[in-house]
Amino acid sequence: MNSVSVACCQLAPKMGDTAYNKKLAEQAIRKAASNGANIIVLPELMQSGYVFNNKEEALRLSQTIEQAPREWAQLAQQLNIVIIAGFCERDCNNQLYISAALACADGRLNIYRKVHLWNAEKHIFNAGANPPAVIDTAFGKIAVMICYDQEFPEWVRLAALAGADLICMPVNWPDSPRPINERPMEIVRVQANAAVNRVFIAACDRAGTERSIDWVGGSVIVDADGYPLTPLLRNNNQAIEGTIYAKVDIKEARNKSISEMNDVHADRISALYLDILKA
Amino acid sequence: MNSVSVACCQLAPKMGDTAYNKKLAEQAIRKAASNGANIIVLPELMQSGYVFNNKEEALRLSQTIEQAPREWAQLAQQLNIVIIAGFCERDCNNQLYISAALACADGRLNIYRKVHLWNAEKHIFNAGANPPAVIDTAFGKIAVMICYDQEFPEWVRLAALAGADLICMPVNWPDSPRPINERPMEIVRVQANAAVNRVFIAACDRAGTERSIDWVGGSVIVDADGYPLTPLLRNNNQAIEGTIYAKVDIKEARNKSISEMNDVHADRISALYLDILKA
């Protein structure tokens, strides 16, 4: 269990083309599995696309957990892997969520609903109401969160304190200007979140231009010290499709020690942190 | 008040030579002030040095707030600046703290005691028991924390929620191996802490080799988006002495908006963060 291969498939789903996106996801998953990946992460809203014109369109492109997530669960069992992938979830009351499925090799399926919503998502989606579960898989303890969630260090801390070794993040990071030669701040935040908790983080971004939105293409797997193990999938200033792989030694995330007398979690003095619960 | 010049003086104090260190600090402050700096940050334990052999040595090199801090307060008044600098504090019961003085141009003096202690510091120093105050100065609202404190995003969040525009961090970052071409993780954490709170952060590290310890030399001033405004003061793989300057527009830190519908603080859902107060 200790040495585990993680893959992030930075794909370019087509807005609204669920048949194409289903095939794209399955091909990428099969290829990554054939390359030895144990844990495979796909982007946020993989099965629908991201830039919805309105709630009606999102509703039309939504799926229940019996659709894409169930297919991923079957694939995970068949290939003996863990799959984490984002989808547009419709519940039995026709409420919508930006969700991610975590499908285990043993058939278990867990759904996380994005809690911190980004911009126009607030017009279309309900926010999730629960922290990510930490799922004890054959390849380590995994928690899932989605995109803007990780801009709240509290959220990553919760998952790490609950025992996650690896946090998997389906994301759709819209690109925006930044200083020349600077690493995108999205990745910098991933790095810091990993380092202050000594957890591995795998973020899977997307490629392609969708309704005039470009993407960071910032898919990255960082180690428990916070340093990237993978190259950036960008070319000519554009996110490109591709899969990044990293071998991680899960037990490193179970050692929170960073000096003879320091431990990133035990050194927390939570009695002094009360005020961060202020509204 | 909006455009403010911040300086970090990356110095090499001599272990145990308080007379030399006093002069070194004063010269650096006067020079930075003459270059237009309004806020000047000096390293942690500026007046004593860092690598104490034992508690007796630290006690001998300690000062009360009537010594170095009072001198800095006089200098701040004389030069119409704010000075933030670290010192080895002795209280009236001969207890020791790693402290930092924040001396305002109007004569006010605030002392912050480091709460999260690093490694052998635990043998010598008491931990502080209080979050940093946010001091409303002529040049913006400033909070002070020290070195390892910033590895707890909770701590930075507290100061930001309490209204800090600029967080000043005297640090002594011991150097350690990292992947080639990677920015030191100490700076990455500063960047992420700034970005997730939209605050400016000025971290002042040190130079010189002290009892075989080298330093990152990672002094940096980052903007409210988390990007560095200053060059790294390293040469030939070693921290060097020097002063970095940045002009910052304090009002940027008072705008927490990052999209039409997002605000880095208002988007927090603190009712879901309860578990981070678990011991």
Coordinates of C-alpha atoms in Angstrom, one line a residue:
Chain A
M1 CA 0.0 0.0 0.0
N2 CA 2.8 2.4 0.8
S3 CA 4.0 3.2 -2.8
V4 CA 1.0 4.3 -4.8
S5 CA 0.8 5.7 -8.2
V6 CA -1.5 8.8 -8.6
A7 CA -2.6 10.2 -11.9
C8 CA -4.4 13.4 -12.9
C9 CA -6.0 13.4 -16.3
Q10 CA -6.2 17.0 -17.5
L11 CA -8.9 16.7 -20.1
A12 CA -11.0 19.0 -22.3
P13 CA -14.6 17.9 -22.0
K14 CA -17.0 19.4 -24.5
M15 CA -19.7 21.6 -23.0
G16 CA -22.9 19.8 -23.0
D17 CA -21.7 16.7 -24.9
T18 CA -22.2 14.1 -22.2
A19 CA -21.7 11.1 -24.6
Y20 CA -18.3 12.5 -25.8
N21 CA -17.3 13.4 -22.2
K22 CA -18.2 9.9 -21.0
K23 CA -16.0 8.3 -23.6
L24 CA -13.2 10.8 -23.0
A25 CA -13.2 10.1 -19.3
E26 CA -13.3 6.3 -19.8
Q27 CA -10.5 6.3 -22.3
A28 CA -8.3 8.5 -20.0
I29 CA -9.0 6.3 -17.0
R30 CA -8.2 3.1 -18.9
K31 CA -5.0 4.5 -20.3
A32 CA -3.9 5.8 -16.9
A33 CA -4.7 2.4 -15.3
S34 CA -2.8 0.6 -18.0
N35 CA 0.2 2.8 -17.1
G36 CA 0.0 1.6 -13.5
A37 CA -2.0 4.3 -11.8
N38 CA -3.8 3.2 -8.7
I39 CA -5.7 6.5 -8.0
I40 CA -7.0 8.5 -11.0
V41 CA -8.3 12.0 -10.6
L42 CA -10.4 13.8 -13.3
P43 CA -11.6 17.4 -13.5
E44 CA -14.6 19.1 -11.9
L45 CA -17.8 18.8 -13.9
M46 CA -16.1 16.3 -16.2
Q47 CA -19.4 14.9 -17.6
S48 CA -21.2 18.1 -18.4
G49 CA -18.7 20.9 -18.9
Y50 CA -18.6 24.0 -16.7
V51 CA -19.8 27.3 -18.2
F52 CA -23.6 26.8 -18.0
N53 CA -25.7 29.5 -19.6
N54 CA -28.4 29.1 -16.9
K55 CA -29.9 26.7 -14.5
E56 CA -32.1 25.0 -17.1
E57 CA -29.1 24.0 -19.1
A58 CA -27.4 22.7 -16.0
L59 CA -30.4 20.7 -15.0
R60 CA -30.6 19.2 -18.5
L61 CA -26.9 18.1 -18.3
S62 CA -27.1 16.9 -14.7
Q63 CA -27.0 13.3 -13.7
T64 CA -28.0 11.3 -10.6
I65 CA -25.4 9.3 -8.8
E66 CA -26.8 6.3 -10.7
Q67 CA -25.4 7.6 -13.9
A68 CA -21.8 8.7 -14.4
P69 CA -20.8 7.9 -10.7
R70 CA -22.1 4.4 -11.0
E71 CA -20.3 3.9 -14.3
W72 CA -17.1 5.1 -12.7
A73 CA -17.6 2.7 -9.8
Q74 CA -18.0 -0.2 -12.1
L75 CA -14.8 0.9 -13.9
A76 CA -13.0 1.2 -10.6
Q77 CA -13.9 -2.3 -9.7
Q78 CA -13.0 -3.7 -13.1
L79 CA -9.6 -2.0 -13.1
N80 CA -8.9 -2.3 -9.4
I81 CA -8.3 1.4 -9.0
V82 CA -9.8 4.4 -7.2
I83 CA -11.4 7.1 -9.4
I84 CA -12.2 10.6 -8.3
A85 CA -14.2 12.7 -10.9
G86 CA -16.5 15.6 -10.9
F87 CA -20.1 15.7 -12.2
C88 CA -23.2 17.9 -12.2
E89 CA -25.4 16.2 -9.6
R90 CA -29.2 16.3 -9.6
D91 CA -30.9 15.0 -6.4
C92 CA -34.4 13.6 -6.2
N93 CA -35.8 17.1 -5.7
N94 CA -34.1 18.4 -8.9
Q95 CA -31.6 20.4 -6.8
L96 CA -28.2 20.7 -8.3
Y97 CA -24.8 20.3 -6.8
I98 CA -21.2 20.5 -8.1
S99 CA -20.2 17.0 -6.9
A100 CA -17.3 14.6 -7.1
A101 CA -17.6 10.8 -7.0
L102 CA -14.9 8.8 -5.2
A103 CA -15.3 5.2 -6.5
C104 CA -13.3 2.5 -4.8
A105 CA -11.9 -0.7 -6.2
D106 CA -14.2 -2.6 -3.8
G107 CA -17.3 -1.0 -5.2
R108 CA -17.9 1.6 -2.6
L109 CA -19.0 5.0 -3.9
N110 CA -18.8 8.2 -2.0
I111 CA -20.2 11.6 -3.2
Y112 CA -18.8 14.9 -2.0
R113 CA -20.8 18.1 -2.8
K114 CA -18.8 21.3 -3.2
V115 CA -19.3 23.6 -0.2
H116 CA -17.6 26.9 -1.3
L117 CA -19.2 28.0 -4.5
W118 CA -17.5 30.2 -7.1
N119 CA -19.2 33.2 -8.6
A120 CA -22.1 32.4 -11.0
E121 CA -22.2 28.8 -9.5
K122 CA -24.3 30.5 -6.8
H123 CA -27.0 31.2 -9.3
I124 CA -27.3 27.5 -10.3
F125 CA -26.1 25.2 -7.6
N126 CA -26.9 24.5 -4.0
A127 CA -23.9 24.4 -1.7
G128 CA -23.0 21.1 -0.1
A129 CA -23.5 21.0 3.7
N130 CA -20.8 18.6 4.8
P131 CA -17.1 18.3 5.1
P132 CA -15.5 15.6 2.9
A133 CA -15.5 12.1 4.2
V134 CA -12.1 10.5 4.6
I135 CA -12.4 7.2 2.8
D136 CA -10.0 4.4 3.7
T137 CA -9.2 2.8 0.4
A138 CA -6.8 0.1 -0.6
F139 CA -4.4 2.8 -1.6
G140 CA -4.6 5.1 1.4
K141 CA -7.0 7.4 3.1
I142 CA -8.5 9.8 0.6
A143 CA -10.6 13.0 1.0
V144 CA -12.1 14.9 -1.9
M145 CA -12.8 18.6 -2.2
I146 CA -13.5 20.7 -5.2
C147 CA -11.8 23.8 -6.6
Y148 CA -12.6 26.9 -4.6
D149 CA -13.0 24.8 -1.4
Q150 CA -9.2 24.7 -1.2
E151 CA -9.0 28.5 -0.8
F152 CA -10.2 27.9 2.7
P153 CA -7.3 26.4 4.7
E154 CA -9.8 25.5 7.3
W155 CA -11.3 23.0 4.9
V156 CA -8.1 21.3 4.1
R157 CA -7.2 21.2 7.8
L158 CA -10.5 19.4 8.6
A159 CA -9.7 16.7 6.1
A160 CA -6.1 16.4 7.2
L161 CA -7.1 16.3 10.9
A162 CA -9.7 13.6 10.0
G163 CA -6.8 11.4 8.8
A164 CA -6.6 12.0 5.0
D165 CA -3.2 11.0 3.5
L166 CA -4.1 12.3 0.1
I167 CA -6.6 15.0 -0.8
C168 CA -7.9 14.8 -4.4
M169 CA -9.3 17.9 -6.0
P170 CA -11.2 18.0 -9.2
V171 CA -10.9 21.6 -10.3
N172 CA -11.8 24.0 -13.1
W173 CA -9.5 26.9 -12.6
P174 CA -10.4 29.8 -15.0
D175 CA -7.1 31.4 -16.1
S176 CA -6.4 35.0 -15.2
P177 CA -3.4 37.3 -15.5
R178 CA -0.4 36.9 -13.2
P179 CA 3.1 38.2 -13.0
I180 CA 5.5 36.8 -15.6
N181 CA 7.4 33.7 -14.4
E182 CA 5.1 33.3 -11.4
R183 CA 3.6 29.9 -10.7
P184 CA -0.2 30.2 -10.7
M185 CA -1.5 31.1 -7.2
E186 CA -3.9 28.1 -7.4
I187 CA -0.9 25.8 -7.3
V188 CA 0.9 27.9 -4.6
R189 CA -2.2 27.4 -2.4
V190 CA -2.1 23.6 -3.1
Q191 CA 1.5 23.6 -2.1
A192 CA 1.0 25.4 1.2
N193 CA -2.1 23.4 2.1
A194 CA 0.0 20.2 1.6
A195 CA 3.0 21.5 3.6
V196 CA 1.1 22.8 6.6
N197 CA -0.7 19.5 7.0
R198 CA 1.9 17.0 5.6
V199 CA -0.6 15.5 3.2
F200 CA -0.3 14.7 -0.5
I201 CA -2.6 16.7 -2.8
A202 CA -3.6 15.8 -6.3
A203 CA -5.4 18.6 -8.2
C204 CA -6.9 17.8 -11.6
D205 CA -7.6 20.8 -13.8
R206 CA -8.9 20.9 -17.3
A207 CA -7.9 22.0 -20.8
G208 CA -9.7 23.4 -23.8
T209 CA -11.5 26.7 -24.3
E210 CA -15.1 26.7 -23.2
R211 CA -17.4 29.6 -24.1
S212 CA -14.4 31.9 -24.2
I213 CA -13.0 30.7 -20.8
D214 CA -9.5 29.4 -20.8
W215 CA -8.1 27.4 -17.9
V216 CA -4.9 27.5 -15.8
G217 CA -4.1 23.9 -16.7
G218 CA -2.7 23.7 -13.3
S219 CA -3.0 20.0 -12.6
V220 CA -0.4 19.1 -10.1
I221 CA 0.5 16.4 -7.6
V222 CA 2.5 17.7 -4.6
D223 CA 4.3 15.8 -1.9
A224 CA 3.8 16.1 1.8
D225 CA 6.5 18.8 2.0
G226 CA 4.5 20.8 -0.5
Y227 CA 6.7 20.5 -3.5
P228 CA 5.3 19.5 -7.0
L229 CA 6.2 16.1 -8.3
T230 CA 4.8 16.7 -11.7
P231 CA 5.3 19.1 -14.7
L232 CA 2.8 21.8 -15.7
L233 CA 0.6 20.8 -18.7
R234 CA 0.8 24.1 -20.5
N235 CA 2.1 24.9 -23.9
N236 CA 2.1 28.2 -25.8
N237 CA 0.5 29.8 -22.8
Q238 CA -2.5 27.4 -23.0
A239 CA -3.6 24.5 -20.9
I240 CA -3.1 21.3 -22.8
E241 CA -4.6 17.8 -22.5
G242 CA -2.5 15.2 -20.9
T243 CA -2.0 13.0 -17.8
I244 CA 0.5 13.5 -15.0
Y245 CA 1.7 10.7 -12.8
A246 CA 3.5 10.6 -9.5
K247 CA 4.5 7.7 -7.2
V248 CA 3.8 8.7 -3.6
D249 CA 4.7 7.0 -0.4
I250 CA 1.5 7.3 1.6
K251 CA 3.2 6.6 5.0
E252 CA 5.0 10.0 4.7
A253 CA 1.6 11.6 5.2
R254 CA 1.2 9.7 8.5
N255 CA 4.3 11.2 9.9
K256 CA 3.5 14.8 10.9
S257 CA 6.9 15.4 12.5
I258 CA 9.0 18.2 10.9
S259 CA 11.7 18.5 13.6
E260 CA 12.8 16.7 16.7
M261 CA 10.2 18.6 18.7
N262 CA 7.6 19.7 16.1
D263 CA 4.5 18.1 14.6
V264 CA 2.3 20.1 12.2
H265 CA -0.8 18.9 13.9
A266 CA 0.2 18.4 17.5
D267 CA 1.7 22.0 17.6
R268 CA -1.7 23.5 16.9
I269 CA -3.0 25.4 19.9
S270 CA -6.7 25.2 19.0
A271 CA -7.9 26.9 22.2
L272 CA -6.4 30.1 20.8
Y273 CA -8.2 29.7 17.4
L274 CA -11.7 30.2 18.7
D275 CA -12.2 33.5 16.9
I276 CA -11.9 32.0 13.5
L277 CA -15.3 30.6 14.0
K278 CA -16.7 34.1 14.1
A279 CA -19.2 34.6 11.4
Chain B
M1 CA -2.0 56.6 3.9
N2 CA -2.8 54.4 0.9
S3 CA 0.6 54.1 -0.7
V4 CA 3.0 53.0 1.9
S5 CA 6.6 51.9 1.6
V6 CA 7.6 48.8 3.4
A7 CA 11.1 47.6 4.0
C8 CA 12.6 44.4 5.3
C9 CA 16.2 44.6 6.5
Q10 CA 17.8 41.2 6.1
L11 CA 20.7 41.5 8.5
A12 CA 23.3 39.2 10.1
P13 CA 23.3 39.9 13.8
K14 CA 26.3 38.5 15.7
M15 CA 25.3 35.9 18.3
G16 CA 25.6 37.4 21.7
D17 CA 27.0 40.7 20.6
T18 CA 24.1 43.0 21.7
A19 CA 26.2 46.2 21.2
Y20 CA 27.0 45.3 17.6
N21 CA 23.4 44.2 16.9
K22 CA 22.0 47.4 18.4
K23 CA 24.2 49.4 16.1
L24 CA 23.5 47.2 13.1
A25 CA 19.7 47.5 13.6
E26 CA 19.8 51.2 14.1
Q27 CA 22.0 51.8 11.0
A28 CA 19.7 49.6 8.9
I29 CA 16.6 51.4 10.2
R30 CA 18.0 54.9 9.5
K31 CA 19.1 53.9 6.0
A32 CA 15.7 52.4 5.1
A33 CA 13.9 55.5 6.5
S34 CA 16.2 57.8 4.5
N35 CA 15.1 55.7 1.4
G36 CA 11.5 56.5 2.2
A37 CA 10.4 53.5 4.1
N38 CA 7.3 54.0 6.3
I39 CA 7.3 50.6 7.8
I40 CA 10.5 48.7 8.6
V41 CA 10.7 45.1 9.6
L42 CA 13.8 43.5 11.2
P43 CA 14.5 39.8 11.9
E44 CA 13.5 37.6 14.8
L45 CA 15.8 37.9 17.8
M46 CA 17.6 40.8 16.2
Q47 CA 19.2 42.0 19.3
S48 CA 20.6 38.7 20.7
G49 CA 21.1 36.2 17.9
Y50 CA 19.2 32.9 17.7
V51 CA 21.2 29.7 18.3
F52 CA 21.4 29.8 22.1
N53 CA 23.5 27.0 23.8
N54 CA 21.2 26.9 26.8
K55 CA 18.7 28.9 28.8
E56 CA 21.4 30.6 30.9
E57 CA 22.9 32.1 27.7
A58 CA 19.5 33.3 26.5
L59 CA 18.7 34.8 29.9
R60 CA 22.0 36.7 29.9
L61 CA 21.2 38.1 26.4
S62 CA 17.6 38.8 27.1
Q63 CA 16.2 42.3 27.5
T64 CA 13.1 43.9 29.1
I65 CA 10.8 45.9 27.0
E66 CA 12.5 49.0 28.5
Q67 CA 15.7 48.2 26.6
A68 CA 15.8 47.5 22.8
P69 CA 12.0 47.9 22.3
R70 CA 12.1 51.3 24.0
E71 CA 15.0 52.4 21.9
W72 CA 13.2 51.3 18.7
A73 CA 10.1 53.3 19.9
Q74 CA 12.2 56.4 20.3
L75 CA 13.7 55.9 16.8
A76 CA 10.2 55.3 15.3
Q77 CA 9.1 58.6 16.8
Q78 CA 12.2 60.5 15.7
L79 CA 12.0 59.1 12.1
N80 CA 8.2 59.1 11.8
I81 CA 8.1 55.4 10.9
V82 CA 6.8 52.1 12.2
I83 CA 9.4 49.6 13.3
I84 CA 8.8 45.9 13.8
A85 CA 11.8 43.9 15.2
G86 CA 12.4 40.8 17.2
F87 CA 14.1 40.5 20.6
C88 CA 14.7 38.0 23.4
E89 CA 12.3 39.2 26.0
R90 CA 12.7 38.7 29.8
D91 CA 9.7 39.4 32.0
C92 CA 9.8 40.5 35.6
N93 CA 9.8 36.8 36.7
N94 CA 12.9 36.0 34.6
Q95 CA 10.7 34.1 32.1
L96 CA 11.8 34.3 28.5
Y97 CA 9.8 34.9 25.3
I98 CA 10.7 35.2 21.6
S99 CA 9.0 38.6 21.1
A100 CA 8.7 41.3 18.6
A101 CA 8.2 45.0 19.2
L102 CA 5.9 47.0 17.1
A103 CA 6.9 50.7 17.6
C104 CA 4.7 53.4 16.2
A105 CA 5.6 56.8 15.1
D106 CA 3.3 58.2 17.8
G107 CA 5.2 56.5 20.5
R108 CA 2.9 53.5 21.1
L109 CA 4.8 50.3 21.7
N110 CA 3.1 46.9 21.4
I111 CA 4.8 43.6 22.2
Y112 CA 3.9 40.2 20.6
R113 CA 5.2 37.0 22.1
K114 CA 5.6 34.0 19.7
V115 CA 3.0 31.4 20.4
H116 CA 4.2 28.5 18.2
L117 CA 7.7 27.5 19.3
W118 CA 10.2 25.8 17.0
N119 CA 12.2 22.8 18.2
A120 CA 14.8 23.6 20.8
E121 CA 13.1 27.0 21.5
K122 CA 10.8 24.8 23.7
H123 CA 13.7 24.2 26.1
I124 CA 14.4 27.8 26.6
F125 CA 11.3 30.0 26.0
N126 CA 7.8 30.2 27.2
A127 CA 5.1 30.3 24.6
G128 CA 3.1 33.4 24.2
A129 CA -0.6 33.1 25.2
N130 CA -2.3 35.6 23.0
P131 CA -3.0 36.3 19.3
P132 CA -1.3 39.3 17.8
A133 CA -3.0 42.6 18.4
V134 CA -4.0 44.6 15.3
I135 CA -2.5 48.0 15.7
D136 CA -4.0 50.9 13.8
T137 CA -0.9 52.9 12.7
A138 CA -0.5 56.0 10.6
F139 CA 0.4 53.6 7.7
G140 CA -2.3 50.9 8.0
K141 CA -3.4 48.2 10.4
I142 CA -0.5 46.0 11.3
A143 CA -0.4 42.6 13.0
V144 CA 2.9 40.9 14.0
M145 CA 3.6 37.2 14.2
I146 CA 6.9 35.4 14.3
C147 CA 8.4 32.6 12.1
Y148 CA 6.8 29.2 12.9
D149 CA 3.5 31.0 13.8
Q150 CA 2.8 31.4 10.1
E151 CA 2.8 27.7 9.5
F152 CA -0.6 27.7 11.2
P153 CA -3.1 29.3 8.7
E154 CA -5.5 29.6 11.6
W155 CA -3.1 32.2 13.1
V156 CA -2.9 34.3 10.0
R157 CA -6.6 34.0 9.5
L158 CA -7.2 35.4 13.1
A159 CA -5.1 38.5 12.4
A160 CA -6.7 39.0 9.0
L161 CA -10.3 38.6 10.4
A162 CA -9.3 41.1 13.1
G163 CA -8.6 43.6 10.4
A164 CA -4.9 43.5 9.6
D165 CA -4.0 45.1 6.3
L166 CA -0.3 44.1 6.6
I167 CA 1.1 41.2 8.6
C168 CA 4.8 41.7 9.6
M169 CA 6.8 38.6 10.4
P170 CA 10.3 38.8 11.9
V171 CA 11.7 35.3 11.1
N172 CA 14.8 33.2 11.4
W173 CA 14.3 30.5 8.8
P174 CA 17.0 27.8 9.1
D175 CA 17.9 26.7 5.6
S176 CA 17.2 23.1 4.5
P177 CA 17.4 21.1 1.3
R178 CA 14.7 21.6 -1.3
P179 CA 14.2 20.6 -4.9
I180 CA 16.4 22.6 -7.4
N181 CA 14.6 25.7 -8.8
E182 CA 11.9 25.5 -6.2
R183 CA 11.1 28.6 -4.2
P184 CA 11.6 27.9 -0.5
M185 CA 8.4 26.5 1.1
E186 CA 8.6 29.3 3.8
I187 CA 7.9 31.8 1.0
V188 CA 5.2 29.7 -0.6
R189 CA 3.4 29.6 2.7
V190 CA 3.7 33.4 3.0
Q191 CA 2.2 33.7 -0.5
A192 CA -0.8 31.4 0.2
N193 CA -1.4 33.1 3.6
A194 CA -1.6 36.5 1.9
A195 CA -3.8 35.3 -1.0
V196 CA -6.4 33.5 1.0
N197 CA -6.9 36.5 3.2
R198 CA -6.1 39.3 0.7
V199 CA -3.5 40.8 3.1
F200 CA 0.0 42.1 2.5
I201 CA 2.7 40.2 4.3
A202 CA 6.3 41.3 4.9
A203 CA 8.6 38.6 6.3
C204 CA 12.1 39.6 7.4
D205 CA 14.6 36.8 7.5
R206 CA 18.3 37.0 8.4
A207 CA 21.7 36.4 6.8
G208 CA 25.0 35.2 8.2
T209 CA 26.1 31.8 9.5
E210 CA 25.5 31.3 13.2
R211 CA 26.9 28.3 15.1
S212 CA 26.9 26.4 11.8
I213 CA 23.2 27.3 11.0
D214 CA 22.6 28.9 7.6
W215 CA 19.4 30.8 6.8
V216 CA 17.0 30.7 3.9
G217 CA 17.4 34.4 3.4
G218 CA 13.8 34.4 2.4
S219 CA 12.8 38.0 3.2
V220 CA 9.9 38.9 1.0
I221 CA 7.0 41.3 0.7
V222 CA 4.0 39.8 -1.0
D223 CA 0.9 41.6 -2.3
A224 CA -2.7 40.9 -1.4
D225 CA -2.9 38.5 -4.4
G226 CA 0.0 36.5 -2.9
Y227 CA 2.7 37.4 -5.5
P228 CA 6.1 38.6 -4.3
L229 CA 7.0 42.3 -4.9
T230 CA 10.6 41.8 -4.0
P231 CA 13.7 39.9 -5.1
L232 CA 15.3 37.1 -3.1
L233 CA 18.4 38.2 -1.2
R234 CA 20.5 35.2 -1.9
N235 CA 23.8 34.9 -3.7
N236 CA 26.0 31.8 -4.3
N237 CA 23.4 29.7 -2.5
Q238 CA 23.7 31.8 0.7
A239 CA 21.5 34.4 2.3
I240 CA 23.0 37.8 2.0
E241 CA 22.5 41.1 3.9
G242 CA 20.4 43.7 2.3
T243 CA 17.1 45.6 2.4
I244 CA 14.1 45.0 0.2
Y245 CA 11.5 47.6 -0.5
A246 CA 8.0 47.6 -1.8
K247 CA 5.3 50.2 -2.2
V248 CA 1.9 48.8 -1.2
D249 CA -1.5 50.2 -1.6
I250 CA -3.1 49.4 1.8
K251 CA -6.6 49.8 0.6
E252 CA -6.2 46.7 -1.6
A253 CA -6.2 44.7 1.6
R254 CA -9.5 46.2 2.6
N255 CA -11.2 44.8 -0.5
K256 CA -11.7 41.1 0.1
S257 CA -13.6 40.6 -3.2
I258 CA -12.1 38.2 -5.7
S259 CA -15.0 37.9 -8.1
E260 CA -18.4 39.5 -8.7
M261 CA -19.9 37.1 -6.1
N262 CA -16.9 36.1 -3.9
D263 CA -15.2 37.5 -0.9
V264 CA -12.4 35.6 0.8
H265 CA -13.7 36.3 4.2
A266 CA -17.5 36.4 3.7
D267 CA -17.4 33.1 1.9
R268 CA -16.1 31.3 4.9
I269 CA -18.7 28.9 6.4
S270 CA -17.4 28.9 9.9
A271 CA -20.3 26.8 11.3
L272 CA -18.7 23.9 9.3
Y273 CA -15.2 24.5 10.7
L274 CA -16.0 23.5 14.3
D275 CA -13.8 20.4 14.2
I276 CA -10.6 22.3 13.6
L277 CA -10.9 23.3 17.3
K278 CA -10.4 19.7 18.2
A279 CA -7.3 19.2 20.3

